[in-house]
Amino acid sequence: MRERRRLPRPAKLSVEGESDEFVRPMRRSWTCLARRLRAPPLTALRFLTPPSRRRQRCTPGAAMADVSERTLQLSVLVAFASGVLLGWQANRLRRRYLDWRKKRLQDKLAATQKKLDLA
């Protein structure tokens, strides 16, 4: 990271025998530095994206009133069954992979032992 140089702050803005033209650039650079060092405004800490302006299609209470008890039970049952089926298939696939890896490692070990015996 680049190191920042600190400028010495002048005790007086003008010195005897010097004109204001010399003092003004120094004053301008100090105001720029002060702006950079200031804390960010509180609005910068909020989310960058504004809240959605879309109108909600229905209220949560009205949405649940439209669904019957039987339909709800059926959808929960279908979701549970699909989760069980997916988990079962994923476990079968994982077991097949582990068996394949075990067989491959055993074959490699056997080949290595054979090389060691011949050497």
PDB file of C-alpha atoms in Angstrom:
ATOM      1  CA  MET A   1       0.000   0.000   0.000  1.00  0.00           C
ATOM      2  CA  ARG A   2       1.227   3.459  -0.813  1.00  0.00           C
ATOM      3  CA  GLU A   3       2.406   5.550   2.084  1.00  0.00           C
ATOM      4  CA  ARG A   4       0.738   8.915   2.586  1.00  0.00           C
ATOM      5  CA  ARG A   5       2.959  11.871   3.263  1.00  0.00           C
ATOM      6  CA  ARG A   6       1.785  14.229   5.952  1.00  0.00           C
ATOM      7  CA  LEU A   7       2.206  17.874   5.156  1.00  0.00           C
ATOM      8  CA  PRO A   8       3.267  20.130   8.032  1.00  0.00           C
ATOM      9  CA  ARG A   9       0.489  22.506   8.940  1.00  0.00           C
ATOM     10  CA  PRO A  10       1.572  26.138   8.823  1.00  0.00           C
ATOM     11  CA  ALA A  11       1.292  28.031  12.107  1.00  0.00           C
ATOM     12  CA  LYS A  12       0.255  31.268  10.378  1.00  0.00           C
ATOM     13  CA  LEU A  13      -1.473  31.678   7.078  1.00  0.00           C
ATOM     14  CA  SER A  14       0.632  34.638   6.085  1.00  0.00           C
ATOM     15  CA  VAL A  15       4.149  35.604   6.971  1.00  0.00           C
ATOM     16  CA  GLU A  16       5.521  39.121   6.946  1.00  0.00           C
ATOM     17  CA  GLY A  17       6.847  40.019   3.555  1.00  0.00           C
ATOM     18  CA  GLU A  18       4.870  37.307   1.665  1.00  0.00           C
ATOM     19  CA  SER A  19       1.828  37.941  -0.429  1.00  0.00           C
ATOM     20  CA  ASP A  20      -1.513  36.122  -0.317  1.00  0.00           C
ATOM     21  CA  GLU A  21      -0.730  34.401  -3.658  1.00  0.00           C
ATOM     22  CA  PHE A  22       1.710  32.143  -1.822  1.00  0.00           C
ATOM     23  CA  VAL A  23      -0.768  31.306   0.950  1.00  0.00           C
ATOM     24  CA  ARG A  24      -3.850  30.508  -1.191  1.00  0.00           C
ATOM     25  CA  PRO A  25      -2.554  27.306  -2.871  1.00  0.00           C
ATOM     26  CA  MET A  26      -1.548  25.956   0.544  1.00  0.00           C
ATOM     27  CA  ARG A  27      -5.012  26.719   1.947  1.00  0.00           C
ATOM     28  CA  ARG A  28      -6.681  24.993  -1.021  1.00  0.00           C
ATOM     29  CA  SER A  29      -4.589  21.845  -0.591  1.00  0.00           C
ATOM     30  CA  TRP A  30      -5.501  21.679   3.093  1.00  0.00           C
ATOM     31  CA  THR A  31      -9.213  21.850   2.349  1.00  0.00           C
ATOM     32  CA  CYS A  32      -8.861  18.985  -0.174  1.00  0.00           C
ATOM     33  CA  LEU A  33      -6.978  16.927   2.376  1.00  0.00           C
ATOM     34  CA  ALA A  34      -9.600  17.643   5.043  1.00  0.00           C
ATOM     35  CA  ARG A  35     -12.361  16.477   2.669  1.00  0.00           C
ATOM     36  CA  ARG A  36     -10.545  13.192   2.028  1.00  0.00           C
ATOM     37  CA  LEU A  37      -9.981  12.500   5.712  1.00  0.00           C
ATOM     38  CA  ARG A  38     -13.578  13.198   6.764  1.00  0.00           C
ATOM     39  CA  ALA A  39     -15.839  10.256   7.649  1.00  0.00           C
ATOM     40  CA  PRO A  40     -18.253   9.133   4.922  1.00  0.00           C
ATOM     41  CA  PRO A  41     -21.832  10.376   5.251  1.00  0.00           C
ATOM     42  CA  LEU A  42     -24.354   8.113   6.920  1.00  0.00           C
ATOM     43  CA  THR A  43     -26.155   7.544   3.632  1.00  0.00           C
ATOM     44  CA  ALA A  44     -23.056   5.748   2.324  1.00  0.00           C
ATOM     45  CA  LEU A  45     -23.547   3.042   4.936  1.00  0.00           C
ATOM     46  CA  ARG A  46     -27.010   2.139   3.640  1.00  0.00           C
ATOM     47  CA  PHE A  47     -27.648  -0.422   0.938  1.00  0.00           C
ATOM     48  CA  LEU A  48     -26.454   0.611  -2.507  1.00  0.00           C
ATOM     49  CA  THR A  49     -29.608  -0.525  -4.265  1.00  0.00           C
ATOM     50  CA  PRO A  50     -32.836   1.323  -3.593  1.00  0.00           C
ATOM     51  CA  PRO A  51     -35.845  -0.613  -2.314  1.00  0.00           C
ATOM     52  CA  SER A  52     -38.065  -2.164  -4.929  1.00  0.00           C
ATOM     53  CA  ARG A  53     -40.883  -0.008  -6.274  1.00  0.00           C
ATOM     54  CA  ARG A  54     -42.909  -2.940  -7.531  1.00  0.00           C
ATOM     55  CA  ARG A  55     -46.326  -3.368  -5.997  1.00  0.00           C
ATOM     56  CA  GLN A  56     -46.890  -6.585  -4.112  1.00  0.00           C
ATOM     57  CA  ARG A  57     -49.296  -8.816  -5.976  1.00  0.00           C
ATOM     58  CA  CYS A  58     -51.155 -10.043  -2.944  1.00  0.00           C
ATOM     59  CA  THR A  59     -50.939  -9.792   0.793  1.00  0.00           C
ATOM     60  CA  PRO A  60     -49.686 -12.868   2.695  1.00  0.00           C
ATOM     61  CA  GLY A  61     -53.054 -13.370   4.407  1.00  0.00           C
ATOM     62  CA  ALA A  62     -54.961 -13.384   1.125  1.00  0.00           C
ATOM     63  CA  ALA A  63     -52.469 -15.778  -0.461  1.00  0.00           C
ATOM     64  CA  MET A  64     -52.923 -18.399   2.282  1.00  0.00           C
ATOM     65  CA  ALA A  65     -56.710 -18.103   2.102  1.00  0.00           C
ATOM     66  CA  ASP A  66     -56.660 -19.217  -1.550  1.00  0.00           C
ATOM     67  CA  VAL A  67     -54.798 -22.498  -0.806  1.00  0.00           C
ATOM     68  CA  SER A  68     -56.950 -25.334   0.490  1.00  0.00           C
ATOM     69  CA  GLU A  69     -55.830 -27.646   3.301  1.00  0.00           C
ATOM     70  CA  ARG A  70     -55.682 -30.685   0.998  1.00  0.00           C
ATOM     71  CA  THR A  71     -53.560 -28.881  -1.614  1.00  0.00           C
ATOM     72  CA  LEU A  72     -51.170 -27.719   1.097  1.00  0.00           C
ATOM     73  CA  GLN A  73     -50.819 -31.243   2.516  1.00  0.00           C
ATOM     74  CA  LEU A  74     -50.254 -32.667  -0.954  1.00  0.00           C
ATOM     75  CA  SER A  75     -47.585 -30.090  -1.819  1.00  0.00           C
ATOM     76  CA  VAL A  76     -45.751 -30.733   1.481  1.00  0.00           C
ATOM     77  CA  LEU A  77     -45.887 -34.488   0.826  1.00  0.00           C
ATOM     78  CA  VAL A  78     -44.547 -34.082  -2.722  1.00  0.00           C
ATOM     79  CA  ALA A  79     -41.734 -31.829  -1.508  1.00  0.00           C
ATOM     80  CA  PHE A  80     -40.778 -34.319   1.215  1.00  0.00           C
ATOM     81  CA  ALA A  81     -40.877 -37.288  -1.178  1.00  0.00           C
ATOM     82  CA  SER A  82     -38.737 -35.482  -3.765  1.00  0.00           C
ATOM     83  CA  GLY A  83     -36.204 -34.607  -1.048  1.00  0.00           C
ATOM     84  CA  VAL A  84     -36.024 -38.221   0.115  1.00  0.00           C
ATOM     85  CA  LEU A  85     -35.625 -39.473  -3.459  1.00  0.00           C
ATOM     86  CA  LEU A  86     -32.944 -36.919  -4.243  1.00  0.00           C
ATOM     87  CA  GLY A  87     -31.041 -37.717  -1.049  1.00  0.00           C
ATOM     88  CA  TRP A  88     -31.208 -41.442  -1.731  1.00  0.00           C
ATOM     89  CA  GLN A  89     -29.860 -41.025  -5.266  1.00  0.00           C
ATOM     90  CA  ALA A  90     -27.106 -38.672  -4.073  1.00  0.00           C
ATOM     91  CA  ASN A  91     -26.035 -41.176  -1.411  1.00  0.00           C
ATOM     92  CA  ARG A  92     -25.947 -44.004  -3.996  1.00  0.00           C
ATOM     93  CA  LEU A  93     -23.774 -41.883  -6.262  1.00  0.00           C
ATOM     94  CA  ARG A  94     -21.456 -41.003  -3.372  1.00  0.00           C
ATOM     95  CA  ARG A  95     -21.117 -44.668  -2.378  1.00  0.00           C
ATOM     96  CA  ARG A  96     -20.285 -45.658  -5.972  1.00  0.00           C
ATOM     97  CA  TYR A  97     -17.611 -42.948  -6.117  1.00  0.00           C
ATOM     98  CA  LEU A  98     -16.102 -44.054  -2.795  1.00  0.00           C
ATOM     99  CA  ASP A  99     -16.038 -47.697  -3.916  1.00  0.00           C
ATOM    100  CA  TRP A 100     -14.364 -46.719  -7.204  1.00  0.00           C
ATOM    101  CA  ARG A 101     -11.758 -44.633  -5.379  1.00  0.00           C
ATOM    102  CA  LYS A 102     -11.039 -47.451  -2.903  1.00  0.00           C
ATOM    103  CA  LYS A 103     -10.573 -49.944  -5.757  1.00  0.00           C
ATOM    104  CA  ARG A 104      -8.318 -47.539  -7.659  1.00  0.00           C
ATOM    105  CA  LEU A 105      -6.137 -46.884  -4.606  1.00  0.00           C
ATOM    106  CA  GLN A 106      -5.886 -50.589  -3.861  1.00  0.00           C
ATOM    107  CA  ASP A 107      -4.803 -51.246  -7.457  1.00  0.00           C
ATOM    108  CA  LYS A 108      -2.175 -48.506  -7.199  1.00  0.00           C
ATOM    109  CA  LEU A 109      -0.924 -49.967  -3.922  1.00  0.00           C
ATOM    110  CA  ALA A 110      -0.692 -53.431  -5.462  1.00  0.00           C
ATOM    111  CA  ALA A 111       1.266 -52.048  -8.442  1.00  0.00           C
ATOM    112  CA  THR A 112       3.638 -50.159  -6.154  1.00  0.00           C
ATOM    113  CA  GLN A 113       4.215 -53.234  -3.981  1.00  0.00           C
ATOM    114  CA  LYS A 114       4.929 -55.293  -7.109  1.00  0.00           C
ATOM    115  CA  LYS A 115       7.542 -52.714  -8.232  1.00  0.00           C
ATOM    116  CA  LEU A 116       9.152 -52.784  -4.788  1.00  0.00           C
ATOM    117  CA  ASP A 117       9.328 -56.596  -4.802  1.00  0.00           C
ATOM    118  CA  LEU A 118      10.997 -56.612  -8.235  1.00  0.00           C
ATOM    119  CA  ALA A 119      13.550 -53.963  -7.262  1.00  0.00           C
TER     120      ALA A 119
END
